Amino acid sequence: MSQKYEPINSLSSPRFTGVRTFMRLPHVRTEENIDFAVVGVPFDTGGTYAIGTRFGPEAVRSMSALLRPYNPALKIDIFEYCSGVDYGDFVVNPGYIEDSYQMIEVQLGKLLQHQVVPILIGGDHSVTLPHLRAIAAKYGKVSLVHFDSHGDTWDSYFGKKYTHGTVFRRAAEEGLVDPSRSIQIGLRGSLYGSEDLKEGENLGYRIITTDMLKQMSPDELREAIIQRVGDNRVFVSFDIDFLDPVYAPGTGTPEIGGFTTYEAQQFVRKLTGLNLVGFDLVEVLPDRDPARVTSLAAANIIYEFISLVAWNKREKGV
Amino acid sequence: MSQKYEPINSLSSPRFTGVRTFMRLPHVRTEENIDFAVVGVPFDTGGTYAIGTRFGPEAVRSMSALLRPYNPALKIDIFEYCSGVDYGDFVVNPGYIEDSYQMIEVQLGKLLQHQVVPILIGGDHSVTLPHLRAIAAKYGKVSLVHFDSHGDTWDSYFGKKYTHGTVFRRAAEEGLVDPSRSIQIGLRGSLYGSEDLKEGENLGYRIITTDMLKQMSPDELREAIIQRVGDNRVFVSFDIDFLDPVYAPGTGTPEIGGFTTYEAQQFVRKLTGLNLVGFDLVEVLPDRDPARVTSLAAANIIYEFISLVAWNKREKGV
Amino acid sequence: MSQKYEPINSLSSPRFTGVRTFMRLPHVRTEENIDFAVVGVPFDTGGTYAIGTRFGPEAVRSMSALLRPYNPALKIDIFEYCSGVDYGDFVVNPGYIEDSYQMIEVQLGKLLQHQVVPILIGGDHSVTLPHLRAIAAKYGKVSLVHFDSHGDTWDSYFGKKYTHGTVFRRAAEEGLVDPSRSIQIGLRGSLYGSEDLKEGENLGYRIITTDMLKQMSPDELREAIIQRVGDNRVFVSFDIDFLDPVYAPGTGTPEIGGFTTYEAQQFVRKLTGLNLVGFDLVEVLPDRDPARVTSLAAANIIYEFISLVAWNKREKGV
Amino acid sequence: MSQKYEPINSLSSPRFTGVRTFMRLPHVRTEENIDFAVVGVPFDTGGTYAIGTRFGPEAVRSMSALLRPYNPALKIDIFEYCSGVDYGDFVVNPGYIEDSYQMIEVQLGKLLQHQVVPILIGGDHSVTLPHLRAIAAKYGKVSLVHFDSHGDTWDSYFGKKYTHGTVFRRAAEEGLVDPSRSIQIGLRGSLYGSEDLKEGENLGYRIITTDMLKQMSPDELREAIIQRVGDNRVFVSFDIDFLDPVYAPGTGTPEIGGFTTYEAQQFVRKLTGLNLVGFDLVEVLPDRDPARVTSLAAANIIYEFISLVAWNKREKGV
Amino acid sequence: MSQKYEPINSLSSPRFTGVRTFMRLPHVRTEENIDFAVVGVPFDTGGTYAIGTRFGPEAVRSMSALLRPYNPALKIDIFEYCSGVDYGDFVVNPGYIEDSYQMIEVQLGKLLQHQVVPILIGGDHSVTLPHLRAIAAKYGKVSLVHFDSHGDTWDSYFGKKYTHGTVFRRAAEEGLVDPSRSIQIGLRGSLYGSEDLKEGENLGYRIITTDMLKQMSPDELREAIIQRVGDNRVFVSFDIDFLDPVYAPGTGTPEIGGFTTYEAQQFVRKLTGLNLVGFDLVEVLPDRDPARVTSLAAANIIYEFISLVAWNKREKGV
Amino acid sequence: MSQKYEPINSLSSPRFTGVRTFMRLPHVRTEENIDFAVVGVPFDTGGTYAIGTRFGPEAVRSMSALLRPYNPALKIDIFEYCSGVDYGDFVVNPGYIEDSYQMIEVQLGKLLQHQVVPILIGGDHSVTLPHLRAIAAKYGKVSLVHFDSHGDTWDSYFGKKYTHGTVFRRAAEEGLVDPSRSIQIGLRGSLYGSEDLKEGENLGYRIITTDMLKQMSPDELREAIIQRVGDNRVFVSFDIDFLDPVYAPGTGTPEIGGFTTYEAQQFVRKLTGLNLVGFDLVEVLPDRDPARVTSLAAANIIYEFISLVAWNKREKGV
């Protein structure tokens, strides 16, 4: 790789300077010479309650200025092993879900053609469907590792198939993911009915609820994930409402009794070595995040995603 | 009228008690025995920038608890002359504009069948189209009195015909309003091009910009309106961004250099005696309204609408 | 029961629509055909520090829209077993404690006459005294299960007997509760003097401090409660400041070092099978809750109360 | 006067340093050697809607750090002509109005015995009654100059005589003020009935509504005031809701269509030369003042009060 | 000019998409082919009271997404006549004023070498000194048109010569501006002493206070400015606290009784045809701007600056 | 000690009354008759990211009103054993680090001459350097117990030696602390490079990272600290960002995955019996603390510091 893209050095220019890009990466719309691209997907028409995640990418970029390039947990200097850019945002059509799905799929497809690992910032969870469509178009059916307080496997909302609460049923129906090699982690909260959880299982997903996970160590979670996904290609989808509402008040449908950022870090760091082909982090709603803790948490989770890409580069050369 | 619906008396129970309805009116889903109905239309899929006006009706109801039944400006004790309810909200389908338009039109039609004057709280400005469709279905083509910093007569946004920025072109095209007897008041702000204002005029609307209105007295505005609408049936649409952003920060596309609430009160009070068949107030976005001044202003503007209904009852018996 | 009252179905109309009632229950002021009634008690004159809990019921209702009818922790579909309404708020007289006490007691008495389980939303903790007066008038002396960071057993504040800090001394003195069969849970924070905790014990209460509870499992807490209350009738009073200030910043006298919502859920869910005759949740102060996590937590705790009512209906028929 | 009390010099120590006192005045509880004393009266039990003005004095002190000693409008270097302290707060008994009234009256009486001009920061408007009781005990019946969007001459709220909305009826009934030589300025907003405004006039007050004042120059207002009060002793009571809600969102019962701070400054500066014996500024509610503009405005209005004291010292020697 | 730089078209991609640059201009660090460059100068070490204007450029960029390319007040389609970029931020050294001054001067000098009109976003007002140093190095002594509630001509703060309150004394002393052909507009607020205003005049500046300006029309202000600056080269410095605190709460030292955004627009638009060589807008402090009205106002004022550049291009070819 | 300084009794005057001093202690600038003095050090020029900790002392004082004099964890009635005052703030020179360092050192030295234990409230962490200079001037080289998410042992920021990120390298270099008998606790977060942690160790500090501490009991931490500091004189420096960002959002450089206030309380209470000669608590940034949890936490941590002073008085007579 002739050109290396890496963040501006924050010891030579203060972190509060400059146009806000993720982690102070260069904002270049290239697919060349990069291992990963951070991309905003500011689409929120799929939200069924509080709304405004179209400003999620802006807020996450803002707080990501605090990130530094060495990850002491994984003991890795990220940009020693990889190159990446802030690709900007995909264009979407607010108010029009199916149109936007097509637009997102096309734009993401262009990145995937170049083997770039996409790291996508929503937007509401409805965007994961076009993410998976593009991923499946490139790689075929993948495994899903899904952190969320909701399974998002309802059949429809108000008679409509495409919303942020129906994504993983659609993904299964469309053959984009292999539920039998996928896992949903962190489900909790009141339900519409007793069958809600079963629906995910009927589709074939393995479900680890919050109550179950509270009894597991990070290593046990890793074990459960690996048992499920093996060496399949993996797409990681992280809904920020996996976190407890005090760690992520800025989200559309918060559920109390969730996880801390410390726990989330431990869990995500256990994904090292998986065959990771893409990531998204969704449902950051800045207008309900007065202390900015949600976007700070999101920026840090994405940082772990990038670290995982670097780890794979170092350890596996891919 | 056998039954009279009026607010709870705030001198016998404190205004901070009770389930929040507009102005502490009874929440009854009736079309009988009422002159007006306050209705929420919490639909915001048409918004092209900041979003979340689906929580507008809740916020406006909350601040409306401060309202009292005697309007000293119009010298009228509202409920001496009329009866009204908080009808609740129309059901909508978030994320699906055309479906929601149909749902709104049907629900509003039911109220209009009973000669009730609807007082509708958005939601973004895209809801005015189904409002006008129902109005036109009942009354035929009406005059529009439209307070707004934007003309909302663009042809399309991102290739789409239905958004909050294209409503009054659609309304003209669909023959719902008679632009030659309608008026748009308060336009200002930077534009996409020099033709933006002309487009409204080409459709036939009369436009009074903010710069023009700043030079006019309330009486001159009344004169201009009456000259335009005569004794035609009139629908009043008030976008809260007619107000300056410090009076209405909680809105999706604020434009600086606008009007105070005092000015807005003077203008709206000059609509007495018009043949008023419906009202909406739109674009209140509570998540961007930390001091709640926007929803307070909105509640007070709606209060003037109700006062106008009462005025017409007293003076004209309708 | 001929009529069943249950929430609006949130899969047919979005949760952000409608006049805000608790959990989207019908707002009906009936004592018939219901097992429980959610009631606001917006009285805050008893507060000795930050104040404004009169807006607590409004805020809790707002966030309760997120609740769904099936409780997976207790594996119960609530409205299969019971019927309930949002009864609205009791009328109170702000600024006048003893008057308001009488008003609350009378209004609550009417509900209790019909065997309805009241689920009351404060207001400051001073309202628990009239709650207990009405309860004792109906059922005689009851057991108290009291979650709180403060014992509220001071004798007086500034020479006055009725404040939010003296309630449980008054309740004991008036013979409303049986301290020897009651328990206070979660006390912590700096004290006025070494005798503060002893005062509660001198009155006969069992006290489990935060430090003690941090070493106990939910089952151990259940054990301690059951040992104390047996099959006595039980009133549950939950002060939101039991939670840590980051989970409940919106309260009048926060104490750091408290509990998470996850812990609170575990504890409250252990109250199944007790002879529960009433509940209150107090001290939610919305003006100090910018991210709305406090009212979200409160809505969820109340949801557990309702679930306990349903559980008792299913398991015990009462 | 041997000792002069004046603010810390903000050119030698930054304004953000130090324990917050009003205008950086020394915090000394003395009645000697001072012309005026700024005193907090953090009592808010009289509030009938939003509440929390007990934190008003703290917030006003905080923003008052920005004030500098030379008033260019009145062309006066305040501390060249007078000496003053921040006296701290009066002790009150929250939740107990009549008790607190007695406490306030006694404490204020002590200051008045020494000819000190009290400059009192509420608290809700209910505190003006004990202020006037102490004033009348010292000086006899005085003239009232009252800036407010409400007349506060209702007879009772919820059957109670003492609230923030009944103060000026009580003051007239108790013979504390001479309504025939008093004036209420700025009334506006919706009313409970057509008689509301007349009630103030029936008591003998002259009322200048907002609508009237919008047509008057500051000099015309001065004329009207002087015509009314002559050389009588004058107490000035300024309710911050005289200002428009965007200038004072932090208040309990805001009314739209009000005045700017610029207008308020012009009006208050016209009080030069009156026989001023005391001032209060009330109804600052910091929890609803996210941008702190309300307390900034309040600090500046109080600054004008102090300037008036200095002006009288310079011009009249008293 | 072979290459034209202009904003992304907001009718083809929504304004909420993309990395935030000013007005959606391309972020290119070029000095070629541009007429103007918008540059952030996030330095705030010179602030003497509230601080944090280092985040000003980020906040102003964020709200500038709302701007559209046609200015109807000046009847100009900006990018028909000029080309411009968002140049990003200058590097500064927080905590070190004199170092940062040198850094800013050097970086700005590079732009000026290419005849680019710099449009600079502070930062506190201390940055105007290096701006003027670079300007004077390029063009010699210039005229200053300075909108501000403070003259910033104090000699020192706490013994130090370089702060945000001493800039225009330094600029005069260093011979960067010609005070006799310069003007300060909008001064108001309490002062340290009677000589404060005179100091500016002693330096040679003409001062138009807020009280004076409130009596002037925009045309009269234009007259006064032109009389002063003639055809001299002009640097415009706009301190956002020229606006009233409700229009600009997000600033370090707000002064009540100021101007509306409507007034500011009228005044700034009157600068057409002046020989404008640079602009700055300073003192936007986002952490005190909860409703974002300050940064919205700032973005719009800067928009007028850009419009003036375009106007000069169209009318004068420069 | 003839004179005892202790807080105002909050059972006789409400905690919301009075000029805000720490814990309602008397504000007296004395060095006599006191065991400890709480002092604000509102200096924030050393901050490299978000800034505004100059308002930290004000905010901490405000929330400290909630504190009561008996500490049940240490079973000590603080003012039975010691006397203390709120000394006010040190004067500093904003924008000028080295000058301010000298000013702080001199002012602190005066307190230390009288054997007073200083309890200092920052300000950013850069102020710890002059704190240690004064301490070392009085006592010689001390042990440091340092709670922080950052080691603050970078060599320089942007070429400058004095910032909030370089303090403990400077302290070691200047011989103020003995790193070999000092300990840094709680380090975490992304780093500039792999050597960042090693640098602290190279200087001689023992480092306990967050990951390590999450596996330790409070007693094990005590063990580690005692092993390190023995009976050396100890200065305790507590950066509020030791806490997780949801417990302390109001800080300049938050790092997710941190500690709860409960954990912090347990750790700090384990410092009983150390030879404690001074404390500071730094980096509270009120403008980013909308729910005030950060300043509440800070006030409580400082309360533990005072309790430790009292404990030493009781147990050791010093």
GROMACS .gro file of N, CA and C in nm, chain D residues 173-235:
model
  189
 1127GLU      N    1  -5.573   4.519   5.140
 1127GLU     CA    2  -5.664   4.492   5.251
 1127GLU      C    3  -5.597   4.520   5.386
 1128GLU      N    4  -5.470   4.487   5.395
 1128GLU     CA    5  -5.399   4.506   5.522
 1128GLU      C    6  -5.352   4.650   5.540
 1129GLY      N    7  -5.375   4.732   5.440
 1129GLY     CA    8  -5.335   4.872   5.452
 1129GLY      C    9  -5.185   4.894   5.444
 1130LEU      N   10  -5.117   4.805   5.377
 1130LEU     CA   11  -4.971   4.819   5.366
 1130LEU      C   12  -4.933   4.916   5.256
 1131VAL      N   13  -5.014   4.916   5.150
 1131VAL     CA   14  -4.989   5.007   5.040
 1131VAL      C   15  -5.113   5.093   5.020
 1132ASP      N   16  -5.093   5.205   4.955
 1132ASP     CA   17  -5.204   5.291   4.920
 1132ASP      C   18  -5.232   5.273   4.771
 1133PRO      N   19  -5.329   5.190   4.736
 1133PRO     CA   20  -5.353   5.162   4.594
 1133PRO      C   21  -5.380   5.290   4.514
 1134SER      N   22  -5.437   5.388   4.579
 1134SER     CA   23  -5.471   5.509   4.503
 1134SER      C   24  -5.346   5.588   4.466
 1135ARG      N   25  -5.235   5.551   4.523
 1135ARG     CA   26  -5.109   5.615   4.484
 1135ARG      C   27  -5.010   5.510   4.434
 1136SER      N   28  -5.065   5.399   4.383
 1136SER     CA   29  -4.981   5.289   4.335
 1136SER      C   30  -5.014   5.256   4.192
 1137ILE      N   31  -4.927   5.179   4.131
 1137ILE     CA   32  -4.942   5.151   3.989
 1137ILE      C   33  -4.890   5.011   3.957
 1138GLN      N   34  -4.966   4.941   3.874
 1138GLN     CA   35  -4.925   4.808   3.826
 1138GLN      C   36  -4.897   4.819   3.676
 1139ILE      N   37  -4.784   4.763   3.635
 1139ILE     CA   38  -4.734   4.789   3.499
 1139ILE      C   39  -4.700   4.659   3.429
 1140GLY      N   40  -4.761   4.640   3.312
 1140GLY     CA   41  -4.720   4.528   3.228
 1140GLY      C   42  -4.815   4.410   3.222
 1141LEU      N   43  -4.933   4.425   3.280
 1141LEU     CA   44  -5.024   4.311   3.285
 1141LEU      C   45  -5.063   4.265   3.144
 1142ARG      N   46  -5.071   4.134   3.133
 1142ARG     CA   47  -5.110   4.077   3.003
 1142ARG      C   48  -5.144   3.930   3.024
 1143GLY      N   49  -5.178   3.867   2.914
 1143GLY     CA   50  -5.203   3.723   2.915
 1143GLY      C   51  -5.349   3.691   2.935
 1144SER      N   52  -5.380   3.565   2.908
 1144SER     CA   53  -5.518   3.520   2.924
 1144SER      C   54  -5.557   3.527   3.071
 1145LEU      N   55  -5.688   3.541   3.092
 1145LEU     CA   56  -5.739   3.564   3.228
 1145LEU      C   57  -5.843   3.458   3.265
 1146TYR      N   58  -5.869   3.448   3.394
 1146TYR     CA   59  -5.975   3.356   3.436
 1146TYR      C   60  -6.113   3.412   3.399
 1147GLY      N   61  -6.124   3.546   3.396
 1147GLY     CA   62  -6.252   3.604   3.359
 1147GLY      C   63  -6.236   3.751   3.330
 1148SER      N   64  -6.339   3.812   3.276
 1148SER     CA   65  -6.332   3.952   3.234
 1148SER      C   66  -6.311   4.046   3.352
 1149GLU      N   67  -6.346   4.000   3.471
 1149GLU     CA   68  -6.336   4.085   3.589
 1149GLU      C   69  -6.196   4.089   3.648
 1150ASP      N   70  -6.105   4.003   3.598
 1150ASP     CA   71  -5.973   3.993   3.661
 1150ASP      C   72  -5.902   4.128   3.666
 1151LEU      N   73  -5.900   4.198   3.555
 1151LEU     CA   74  -5.830   4.326   3.553
 1151LEU      C   75  -5.907   4.429   3.636
 1152LYS      N   76  -6.038   4.420   3.630
 1152LYS     CA   77  -6.117   4.517   3.705
 1152LYS      C   78  -6.094   4.505   3.854
 1153GLU      N   79  -6.065   4.385   3.898
 1153GLU     CA   80  -6.045   4.366   4.042
 1153GLU      C   81  -5.933   4.452   4.096
 1154GLY      N   82  -5.825   4.459   4.018
 1154GLY     CA   83  -5.715   4.545   4.061
 1154GLY      C   84  -5.760   4.690   4.068
 1155GLU      N   85  -5.835   4.730   3.967
 1155GLU     CA   86  -5.882   4.869   3.965
 1155GLU      C   87  -5.982   4.894   4.077
 1156ASN      N   88  -6.066   4.795   4.103
 1156ASN     CA   89  -6.160   4.812   4.214
 1156ASN      C   90  -6.087   4.832   4.348
 1157LEU      N   91  -5.972   4.766   4.360
 1157LEU     CA   92  -5.893   4.786   4.482
 1157LEU      C   93  -5.829   4.924   4.484
 1158GLY      N   94  -5.827   4.990   4.368
 1158GLY     CA   95  -5.774   5.126   4.364
 1158GLY      C   96  -5.646   5.143   4.288
 1159TYR      N   97  -5.587   5.031   4.241
 1159TYR     CA   98  -5.461   5.041   4.168
 1159TYR      C   99  -5.484   5.104   4.031
 1160ARG      N  100  -5.385   5.176   3.983
 1160ARG     CA  101  -5.386   5.210   3.841
 1160ARG      C  102  -5.313   5.099   3.767
 1161ILE      N  103  -5.368   5.058   3.655
 1161ILE     CA  104  -5.311   4.948   3.579
 1161ILE      C  105  -5.271   4.996   3.441
 1162ILE      N  106  -5.146   4.971   3.407
 1162ILE     CA  107  -5.099   4.993   3.270
 1162ILE      C  108  -5.069   4.857   3.212
 1163THR      N  109  -5.153   4.813   3.118
 1163THR     CA  110  -5.131   4.681   3.061
 1163THR      C  111  -5.013   4.683   2.965
 1164THR      N  112  -4.973   4.565   2.926
 1164THR     CA  113  -4.868   4.553   2.825
 1164THR      C  114  -4.910   4.623   2.697
 1165ASP      N  115  -5.033   4.601   2.656
 1165ASP     CA  116  -5.077   4.667   2.532
 1165ASP      C  117  -5.067   4.818   2.542
 1166MET      N  118  -5.103   4.872   2.658
 1166MET     CA  119  -5.091   5.017   2.676
 1166MET      C  120  -4.944   5.060   2.677
 1167LEU      N  121  -4.863   4.984   2.748
 1167LEU     CA  122  -4.723   5.025   2.763
 1167LEU      C  123  -4.647   5.017   2.631
 1168LYS      N  124  -4.686   4.922   2.546
 1168LYS     CA  125  -4.618   4.911   2.416
 1168LYS      C  126  -4.635   5.040   2.334
 1169GLN      N  127  -4.736   5.118   2.368
 1169GLN     CA  128  -4.758   5.245   2.296
 1169GLN      C  129  -4.697   5.365   2.368
 1170MET      N  130  -4.632   5.343   2.481
 1170MET     CA  131  -4.579   5.455   2.560
 1170MET      C  132  -4.427   5.461   2.551
 1171SER      N  133  -4.375   5.582   2.562
 1171SER     CA  134  -4.230   5.598   2.572
 1171SER      C  135  -4.191   5.583   2.719
 1172PRO      N  136  -4.064   5.557   2.746
 1172PRO     CA  137  -4.019   5.552   2.885
 1172PRO      C  138  -4.053   5.682   2.960
 1173ASP      N  139  -4.043   5.794   2.892
 1173ASP     CA  140  -4.076   5.919   2.961
 1173ASP      C  141  -4.224   5.928   2.996
 1174GLU      N  142  -4.308   5.879   2.907
 1174GLU     CA  143  -4.451   5.877   2.938
 1174GLU      C  144  -4.480   5.785   3.057
 1175LEU      N  145  -4.408   5.675   3.063
 1175LEU     CA  146  -4.428   5.588   3.179
 1175LEU      C  147  -4.385   5.661   3.306
 1176ARG      N  148  -4.271   5.726   3.299
 1176ARG     CA  149  -4.224   5.801   3.416
 1176ARG      C  150  -4.329   5.902   3.461
 1177GLU      N  151  -4.381   5.971   3.362
 1177GLU     CA  152  -4.486   6.069   3.390
 1177GLU      C  153  -4.602   6.005   3.467
 1178ALA      N  154  -4.647   5.891   3.415
 1178ALA     CA  155  -4.761   5.821   3.475
 1178ALA      C  156  -4.728   5.777   3.618
 1179ILE      N  157  -4.607   5.732   3.637
 1179ILE     CA  158  -4.568   5.685   3.771
 1179ILE      C  159  -4.562   5.803   3.868
 1180ILE      N  160  -4.497   5.909   3.825
 1180ILE     CA  161  -4.479   6.023   3.915
 1180ILE      C  162  -4.614   6.086   3.951
 1181GLN      N  163  -4.699   6.095   3.850
 1181GLN     CA  164  -4.833   6.147   3.873
 1181GLN      C  165  -4.903   6.065   3.983
 1182ARG      N  166  -4.870   5.937   3.984
 1182ARG     CA  167  -4.936   5.846   4.078
 1182ARG      C  168  -4.873   5.853   4.217
 1183VAL      N  169  -4.743   5.843   4.224
 1183VAL     CA  170  -4.677   5.825   4.355
 1183VAL      C  171  -4.630   5.956   4.416
 1184GLY      N  172  -4.609   6.058   4.334
 1184GLY     CA  173  -4.564   6.186   4.389
 1184GLY      C  174  -4.438   6.168   4.471
 1185ASP      N  175  -4.439   6.227   4.588
 1185ASP     CA  176  -4.321   6.213   4.673
 1185ASP      C  177  -4.344   6.113   4.787
 1186ASN      N  178  -4.446   6.033   4.768
 1186ASN     CA  179  -4.469   5.924   4.864
 1186ASN      C  180  -4.349   5.831   4.872
 1187ARG      N  181  -4.339   5.761   4.982
 1187ARG     CA  182  -4.241   5.653   4.986
 1187ARG      C  183  -4.285   5.542   4.891
 1188VAL      N  184  -4.189   5.486   4.823
 1188VAL     CA  185  -4.219   5.390   4.716
 1188VAL      C  186  -4.147   5.257   4.740
 1189PHE      N  187  -4.224   5.150   4.724
 1189PHE     CA  188  -4.164   5.016   4.717
 1189PHE      C  189  -4.180   4.966   4.574
   0.00000   0.00000   0.00000
